[in-house]
Structures are given as structure tokens and as C-alpha cells.
Amino acid sequence: MRKIPAELCVKCKGYKYLCGLPSCPILDRFRNIAITVSKIKSSDKIQGATPPSIVVGERNYPKVSLVYNVPPSVIGEEARDYENPESWWGKKSLSDILSLRTSMISSLLSGINVNNPEILYEKEVSITAVAEKPVLSEVYSENKEIIPKLKFDGILLPRGPSLKVKDIKIDENPKVPKPIEKLITDDVKAQQAILELYNNKQSVYTIINALSLGLLGKRKNRKIVPTRWAITAVDTTLGNFMLNEIKGLDTISEILVYYNAYLGNYFHIVLFPSKYRSIWIEIWHPLSLWANELVVSDLSEDYWEEYDFLDGGYMAARMSVIEKLYEIRRQAGIIIIREITSEYFAPVGNWHIRETVKRAFNNSSVKFNKLEDAIKYVNSRLRAKINLFEIKSIKSLITQRTIDEFLKK
């Protein structure tokens, strides 16, 4: 995470912070951590219900660490709110989300061999990751030292104070959805399992957990997968499957622009009549995450699903757009423009990209006759003073002639 200027933590005149926020996000986070730690009577054993909230790290692969998140003394349905992206959207502010995440103890279990997922299965830890309800758990510390650090990531959800643990005990039987229970015992490829769960209306976040904890795939090939990799793998698998299904269909007949915003992130999605191709543009404002000056980046993907580089945020947004095209049984050209403002003062993972783009299609669209007019319209709505037509991917799109245009001559 970029270094935040010291003056952001200093009150200026009256009760307003120099950063323009109603309260200091840094002080609020440490206050939440202090409250969380104060709830723990003994660091030998911490009890609470995981929402579920389990993360597999990637450092030192193939020997990785498992992060098992537990809100101390919180049990039952109340714990669900600590990790529930689909329910959070549009209801929780950035401060609300950070408050929830910093109110959990991140229990670190180290040295887990990714080639041996049976260990976590036997302890019911992996089963807990796909449970329908929060699961009462106990974590036993290794050194009793709680580290009051905050961990942020552009792909993963943030986490609060951490504690190295020697054991995790599950105190109640996790209730697992039947489609997942079936696939745990089945011997099918991971990609097939992901698609089957999606078609059975399982949450994408549950599917990610199932893949990450080694519950899916051919039995002899099952592995524990770092959560960051699992997120992109699920988005890519589902997106590619639906994309291949719609490539033989008619294109949309109109140029449509959709819009949605959440957590200081503003999205415009342009759909236009074309064989599949996609453009992803990110505009980072000064004092937004990782940017002290205006930064613009772009990525292009062609009909054959070849893109400039792998970007987890793009794959999440792409998945939501393709899902909409799959629903309406059409293919289209796609432009997704994400504008990140200083309102987004802490990263909370890429779930909000997936959810915000998905919900954009619930809003009314604006129709255009020409693609250039649609891009001009989006340009006029941007908070940043930039010219979209000067961006390489847009310039290429506008100037490129299609085969149909040549045949008409």
C-alpha cells in the first residue's frame, strides 16, 4: 500500500480532516483493533464463529499459511456479517467494512503442504470454508503474541490483528450445501466442478473457497490453492465457459452505456455491436490508492481471449459483463472504464468490482447510434480531465476497419 501523507491524520480547522473524510481512517482502524484485542481474555484460546472466512497464502509455496478469521466471542448468525460481500454491496461503507474486518483475529497456521489437502479435511477446517452458516471454532495460540498490524490487498479482503496458532478446533458440525457435498466425493475435473456449482446457483465466493481448500477436482490431483489464484481461476473458468457459449450467437443491435458506483469506484460499461473483444481502462486519481498523480492504464483482449497481461480486477469485471451477455444470449464488444477516486482510501479486495459491474446492468442504459458518441458521453462524465480517444486501446478500436466494412466497398 502506498505511504499515506502524515497530514491525513491531523485535524485541521473545526472537525474536518485535511483528507476531506469525516474521520481519520487510520485512527479508526487502530481503534477497532484495540477494541478487538480487549475482548480477548486469554490469547491461549480464542473462541468465535468464523463467517466462514479462510484465506490460503502463497508465500513459501508449496508450504503455505492458512489464515482462519474469527471475531472473538461472536457466535451464530451475527458472525455472517463479517464476511458477506454480496450482502455488503450498497449497504456497507468503506469504514463499515474496515471496522468488520479489523474486528476479527487472523489466526495463522503455517507450514501447510498444498499437496496434502486431506489434513484440513480431516480437521473439518476446509469443510468449514464452504459451510452454509457461521461455524463455532476455537484457535489455540502458539506464542500468545497478537500482532496488531493491518493487511490490505487489491485482490483479497483486508484482515486485522494476527496470531500464530498451533491448532484450530471446530466446535460444531459445518452444514455443507448438497451440490458441494456431492462434488467433494465425486471424482471430476476442477473446471467441471466449478461449472456444476455455478449452474446449481452456488455463490461464486463459496466456489472460490471450495477450490482454494482443495475440495474440488480429480481426487489424485487435488491441491490447496492460494486464495488469490483461486479467485482469478474461478472468474476465468466461468467467464471463458460463458464466452465460448455466446461466440456463435448474434451480436447486440444497439450501443449501450451502463453506469454504477460504489466505495469511491465509478464504472462505465459500453456494449457495442461486434464480435467479442474487450477493453479495460483504469483511471487512478491523485491520492487514491497507489497513485500520487493521475494514472491511466489500459488492457485489451481479442476475440481469441488473448490479453495484454493478467489482471485480477479485469477478470472480475469481465466475468460480470460476460454473465450478462450469456443471460441475454448475445455477444458484443465491451469497454469497461473504472475510475478510482480518493474516496477509496483503503483496498478491500476485488469483490466490489465484480459486484458493482454486475449490478450496473440493473440500471437503465443510455443508447447511442455511434460508438464515438458513446465514448464522448462517458468522457464527459469522468471526474478526471482526460481524453479517452488518446488512450491506445480506444484509438485502435476507433481506427480499426472491420472485414464487413471492406466488403461493402
C-alpha positions as a printed Julia matrix, in Angstrom:
409×3 Matrix{Float64}:
   0.0     0.0     0.0
   1.27    3.47   -0.77
   2.55    5.66    2.05
  -0.21    7.95    3.31
   0.88   11.53    3.95
   1.19   12.3     7.65
  -1.17   15.26    7.39
  -4.06   12.91    6.66
  -4.01   12.01   10.35
  -4.05   15.6    11.57
  -7.21   17.54   12.28
  -7.46   20.9    10.63
  -9.89   23.69   11.4
 -13.08   22.57   13.09
 -13.81   18.84   12.94
 -12.8    18.18    9.35
  -9.69   16.23    8.38
  -7.37   17.52    5.7
  -8.16   14.46    3.61
 -11.8    15.55    3.44
 -13.1    12.45    5.23
 -15.43   12.78    8.25
 -12.98   10.87   10.43
  -9.41    9.66   10.19
  -9.43    6.18    8.61
  -6.07    5.25   10.11
  -7.03    6.16   13.66
 -10.38    4.42   13.25
  -8.71    1.2    12.18
  -6.32    1.13   15.12
  -9.19    1.94   17.46
 -11.08   -1.08   16.11
  -8.04   -3.29   16.63
  -7.67   -2.09   20.22
 -11.32   -2.93   20.88
 -10.91   -6.39   19.3
  -7.82   -7.22   21.34
  -9.53   -6.0    24.54
 -12.28   -8.6    24.02
  -9.77  -11.42   24.31
  -9.49  -12.6    27.9
  -6.68  -15.02   27.09
  -4.61  -15.42   23.94
  -4.12  -19.12   24.75
  -7.54  -19.84   23.26
  -9.87  -17.65   21.25
 -13.42  -18.71   20.52
 -15.83  -17.33   17.95
 -17.72  -18.29   14.82
 -15.92  -17.95   11.51
 -18.35  -16.34    8.95
 -16.71  -18.52    7.26
 -13.54  -16.56    6.48
 -10.49  -18.55    5.42
  -7.56  -17.44    3.25
  -4.72  -19.52    1.84
  -1.49  -17.57    1.37
   1.02  -18.0    -1.44
   4.31  -17.17    0.26
   6.73  -20.11    0.57
   4.61  -22.21   -1.81
   4.24  -25.26   -1.71
   4.39  -24.86    2.1
   1.81  -22.15    2.72
  -0.02  -20.48    5.59
  -3.72  -20.65    6.32
  -5.47  -17.59    7.74
  -8.54  -18.56    9.77
 -10.52  -15.43   10.73
 -12.61  -15.4    13.9
 -14.42  -12.47   15.57
 -13.77  -13.07   19.3
 -16.87  -14.06   21.3
 -19.17  -13.55   18.29
 -21.28  -16.64   17.6
 -24.23  -17.69   15.46
 -25.72  -15.7    12.59
 -24.21  -12.45   13.86
 -20.82  -13.64   12.61
 -22.03  -13.89    8.99
 -21.81  -10.12    8.51
 -18.02  -10.15    8.98
 -17.54  -11.64    5.5
 -20.52  -11.29    3.22
 -19.63   -9.32    0.06
 -22.9    -9.95   -1.75
 -24.86   -8.6     1.2
 -22.44   -5.73    1.87
 -22.8    -4.16   -1.56
 -24.55   -0.8    -1.45
 -25.17   -1.07    2.3
 -21.75   -1.0     3.92
 -19.44    1.99    3.65
 -15.7     1.58    3.33
 -15.35    2.41    7.03
 -18.03   -0.16    7.9
 -16.18   -2.89    6.0
 -12.83   -2.0     7.57
 -14.45   -2.0    11.01
 -15.79   -5.51   10.45
 -12.52   -6.84    9.07
 -10.34   -5.34   11.8
 -12.7    -6.82   14.4
 -11.55  -10.35   13.6
  -8.44  -12.16   14.77
  -6.49  -13.64   11.86
  -5.24  -17.0    13.1
  -2.14  -18.06   11.14
  -1.49  -21.78   10.76
   1.85  -22.21    8.98
   3.69  -24.92    7.05
   0.71  -26.49    5.28
   1.69  -28.68    2.34
  -0.53  -27.83   -0.63
  -0.25  -31.43   -1.84
  -1.97  -32.73    1.28
  -5.47  -31.19    1.47
  -6.69  -34.23    3.42
  -5.19  -32.82    6.63
  -7.52  -29.82    6.58
 -10.43  -32.0     5.5
  -9.95  -34.4     8.41
  -9.91  -31.48   10.86
 -13.07  -30.12    9.13
 -11.3   -26.81    8.53
 -11.76  -27.0     4.76
 -15.4   -28.1     5.21
 -15.96  -25.01    7.35
 -14.88  -22.8     4.42
 -17.95  -23.85    2.4
 -20.46  -24.06    5.25
 -23.9   -22.52    4.82
 -23.75  -20.88    8.26
 -21.05  -19.49   10.57
 -19.23  -22.25   12.42
 -18.21  -22.05   16.09
 -14.44  -22.52   16.36
 -11.54  -22.37   18.77
  -7.99  -21.35   17.91
  -5.05  -22.18   20.17
  -2.14  -19.8    20.07
   1.48  -20.73   19.5
   3.22  -17.83   21.2
   0.35  -15.76   22.71
   1.55  -12.69   20.82
  -1.13  -10.79   18.92
   0.36   -8.68   16.12
  -1.75   -5.51   15.75
  -0.97   -4.98   12.07
  -3.37   -4.37    9.23
  -3.09   -6.32    5.99
  -4.5    -4.86    2.77
  -4.64   -6.25   -0.73
  -6.15   -5.31   -4.06
  -7.5    -8.83   -4.62
  -8.15  -10.22   -1.12
 -10.3    -8.86    1.67
  -8.36   -6.93    4.34
  -7.62   -8.54    7.68
  -6.89   -7.26   11.15
  -4.66   -8.33   14.05
  -2.96  -11.7    13.61
  -1.96  -14.51   15.93
   0.21  -17.54   15.17
  -1.68  -20.67   16.17
  -0.76  -24.29   16.69
  -4.24  -25.73   16.28
  -7.77  -24.96   15.12
 -10.7   -26.85   16.58
 -14.15  -26.91   15.02
 -16.81  -26.97   17.77
 -19.89  -27.74   15.67
 -20.7   -29.67   12.52
 -20.46  -27.47    9.41
 -23.58  -27.68    7.25
 -22.43  -28.01    3.63
 -24.66  -27.3     0.58
 -25.65  -30.56   -1.14
 -24.1   -29.68   -4.55
 -20.71  -29.13   -2.86
 -21.07  -32.21   -0.65
 -21.65  -34.28   -3.81
 -18.61  -32.87   -5.61
 -16.34  -33.44   -2.61
 -16.93  -37.16   -3.01
 -17.11  -37.13   -6.83
 -14.02  -37.63   -9.0
 -14.4   -34.91  -11.66
 -12.09  -32.25  -13.03
 -11.95  -28.94  -11.16
 -13.26  -26.94  -14.13
 -16.26  -29.24  -14.46
 -16.91  -28.93  -10.72
 -16.76  -25.12  -10.84
 -19.3   -25.03  -13.68
 -21.59  -27.52  -11.96
 -21.62  -25.47   -8.76
 -22.29  -22.26  -10.69
 -25.2   -23.9   -12.53
 -26.53  -25.03   -9.15
 -26.71  -21.38   -8.02
 -23.83  -21.6    -5.56
 -22.2   -18.3    -4.63
 -19.01  -17.54   -6.54
 -17.34  -16.88   -3.16
 -18.24  -20.35   -1.92
 -16.88  -21.84   -5.17
 -13.63  -19.92   -4.65
 -13.31  -21.31   -1.12
 -14.03  -24.84   -2.3
 -11.31  -24.65   -4.96
  -8.83  -22.95   -2.63
  -9.2   -25.51    0.17
  -8.68  -28.48   -2.16
 -12.26  -29.78   -2.18
 -12.67  -29.87   -5.98
 -11.04  -31.77   -8.82
  -9.88  -35.29   -9.57
  -9.05  -36.83   -6.21
  -5.48  -37.74   -7.03
  -4.82  -34.2    -8.33
  -6.44  -32.16   -5.57
  -4.33  -29.41   -4.05
  -4.72  -26.5    -1.71
  -4.68  -23.36   -3.87
  -3.68  -19.88   -2.69
  -6.87  -17.82   -2.46
  -5.57  -15.12   -4.78
  -5.02  -17.75   -7.52
  -8.38  -19.38   -6.83
 -10.26  -16.08   -7.25
  -8.8   -15.45  -10.7
  -9.17  -19.13  -11.67
 -12.91  -19.14  -10.89
 -13.53  -15.82  -12.67
 -11.57  -17.04  -15.7
 -13.17  -20.5   -15.83
 -16.73  -19.19  -15.6
 -16.07  -16.27  -17.92
 -14.44  -18.42  -20.61
 -17.18  -21.05  -20.46
 -19.97  -18.49  -20.96
 -17.94  -16.62  -23.57
 -17.48  -19.75  -25.69
 -21.23  -20.35  -25.44
 -22.12  -16.9   -26.83
 -19.46  -16.53  -29.52
 -21.7   -18.23  -32.08
 -24.69  -16.02  -31.26
 -25.86  -12.79  -32.87
 -24.36   -9.53  -31.67
 -26.37   -6.92  -29.81
 -28.09   -4.43  -32.11
 -27.52   -1.22  -30.14
 -24.73    0.69  -28.47
 -25.47    0.82  -24.75
 -23.76    2.57  -21.85
 -24.31    1.4   -18.26
 -23.09    3.07  -15.08
 -22.66    2.17  -11.43
 -20.58    3.32   -8.46
 -19.59    2.08   -5.01
 -16.82    2.78   -2.48
 -15.38    5.67   -4.49
 -15.09    3.49   -7.61
 -17.06    4.66  -10.66
 -17.74    2.3   -13.55
 -18.96    2.9   -17.09
 -19.63   -0.16  -19.25
 -20.06    0.27  -23.01
 -21.53   -2.59  -25.06
 -21.45   -2.26  -28.86
 -22.37   -4.46  -31.85
 -19.29   -6.55  -32.58
 -17.74   -9.95  -32.31
 -16.31  -10.33  -28.82
 -13.45   -8.06  -27.88
 -12.85   -6.22  -24.65
 -11.06   -3.15  -23.3
 -10.35   -2.43  -19.62
  -9.34    1.08  -18.58
  -8.41    2.17  -15.05
  -8.1     5.83  -14.07
  -6.43    6.38  -10.69
  -6.91    9.83   -9.21
  -4.2    11.59   -7.18
  -4.29   10.48   -3.51
  -6.23    7.38   -4.48
  -4.56    4.06   -3.76
  -1.04    3.69   -5.16
  -1.28    6.99   -7.05
   0.07   10.39   -6.08
  -0.69   11.7    -9.55
  -3.28   10.85  -12.18
  -2.5     7.41  -13.64
  -4.28    5.78  -16.59
  -3.75    2.16  -17.62
  -5.47    0.01  -20.22
  -5.68   -3.63  -21.26
  -7.09   -5.22  -24.43
  -8.46   -8.7   -25.05
  -9.23  -10.02  -28.53
 -11.77  -12.49  -29.88
  -9.41  -15.42  -29.18
  -9.23  -14.47  -25.48
  -5.66  -13.26  -25.66
  -5.0   -10.23  -23.47
  -2.05   -7.96  -22.79
  -1.5    -9.18  -19.22
  -3.41  -10.9   -16.44
  -5.25   -8.51  -14.14
  -7.44   -9.81  -11.29
  -9.64   -6.73  -11.28
 -10.27   -7.04  -15.0
 -11.12  -10.73  -14.76
 -13.7    -9.98  -12.05
 -15.33   -7.21  -14.12
 -15.11   -9.28  -17.31
 -16.88  -12.17  -15.61
 -19.84   -9.95  -14.66
 -20.21   -8.5   -18.17
 -19.97  -11.87  -19.9
 -22.51  -13.21  -17.42
 -24.96  -10.53  -18.61
 -24.33  -11.34  -22.29
 -24.81  -15.03  -21.54
 -28.12  -14.18  -19.89
 -29.43  -12.22  -22.91
 -27.9   -14.73  -25.39
 -25.9   -12.17  -27.34
 -22.26  -11.3   -27.91
 -20.79   -7.8   -28.01
 -17.73   -5.65  -27.92
 -17.01   -4.39  -24.4
 -15.37   -1.32  -22.89
 -15.14   -1.17  -19.1
 -13.87    2.05  -17.56
 -13.09    2.09  -13.85
 -12.37    5.44  -12.19
 -10.82    5.23   -8.72
 -11.06    8.37   -6.6
  -9.53    9.4    -3.29
 -12.75    8.22   -1.61
 -11.32    4.72   -1.95
  -8.75    5.21    0.79
  -8.1     1.53    1.58
  -8.25   -1.58   -0.65
 -10.88   -4.16    0.26
 -10.31   -6.78   -2.44
 -11.71   -7.11   -5.94
 -15.14   -8.44   -4.89
 -16.59   -4.92   -5.14
 -15.5    -4.72   -8.8
 -17.35   -7.94   -9.59
 -20.47   -6.87   -7.67
 -20.59   -3.25   -8.88
 -20.27   -4.2   -12.55
 -22.83   -6.98  -12.14
 -25.36   -4.58  -10.62
 -24.73   -1.93  -13.28
 -26.99   -3.94  -15.58
 -29.89   -3.42  -13.18
 -29.7     0.29  -14.01
 -31.11    1.98  -17.09
 -28.81    2.21  -20.08
 -28.16    5.14  -22.43
 -28.38    4.32  -26.16
 -26.22    5.7   -28.98
 -26.04    5.35  -32.75
 -22.27    5.78  -32.97
 -19.55    4.28  -30.77
 -17.64    7.58  -30.87
 -20.67    9.35  -29.37
 -20.92    6.77  -26.58
 -17.24    7.25  -25.72
 -17.65   11.06  -25.8
 -20.59   10.7   -23.41
 -18.53    8.64  -20.97
 -15.63   11.06  -21.31
 -17.91   13.96  -20.34
 -18.93   12.15  -17.16
 -15.45   11.32  -15.93
 -14.14   13.17  -12.91
 -10.64   13.13  -14.37
  -9.71   15.57  -17.12
  -8.51   13.09  -19.73
  -9.23   12.33  -23.37
 -10.31    8.71  -23.8
  -9.62    8.91  -27.53
  -5.92    9.34  -26.79
  -5.72    6.01  -24.94
  -4.02    3.37  -27.09
  -6.77    0.72  -26.88
  -9.56    3.19  -27.66
  -7.61    4.77  -30.51
  -7.03    1.32  -32.01
 -10.7     0.4   -31.66
 -11.95    3.56  -33.35
  -9.49    3.49  -36.26
  -9.62   -0.24  -36.97
 -11.68   -1.2   -40.02
 -13.68   -4.43  -40.0
 -13.82   -7.01  -42.82
 -17.52   -6.19  -43.34
 -16.64   -2.54  -43.98
 -14.11   -3.51  -46.65
 -16.6    -5.86  -48.35
 -19.16   -3.08  -48.61
 -16.83   -1.04  -50.82
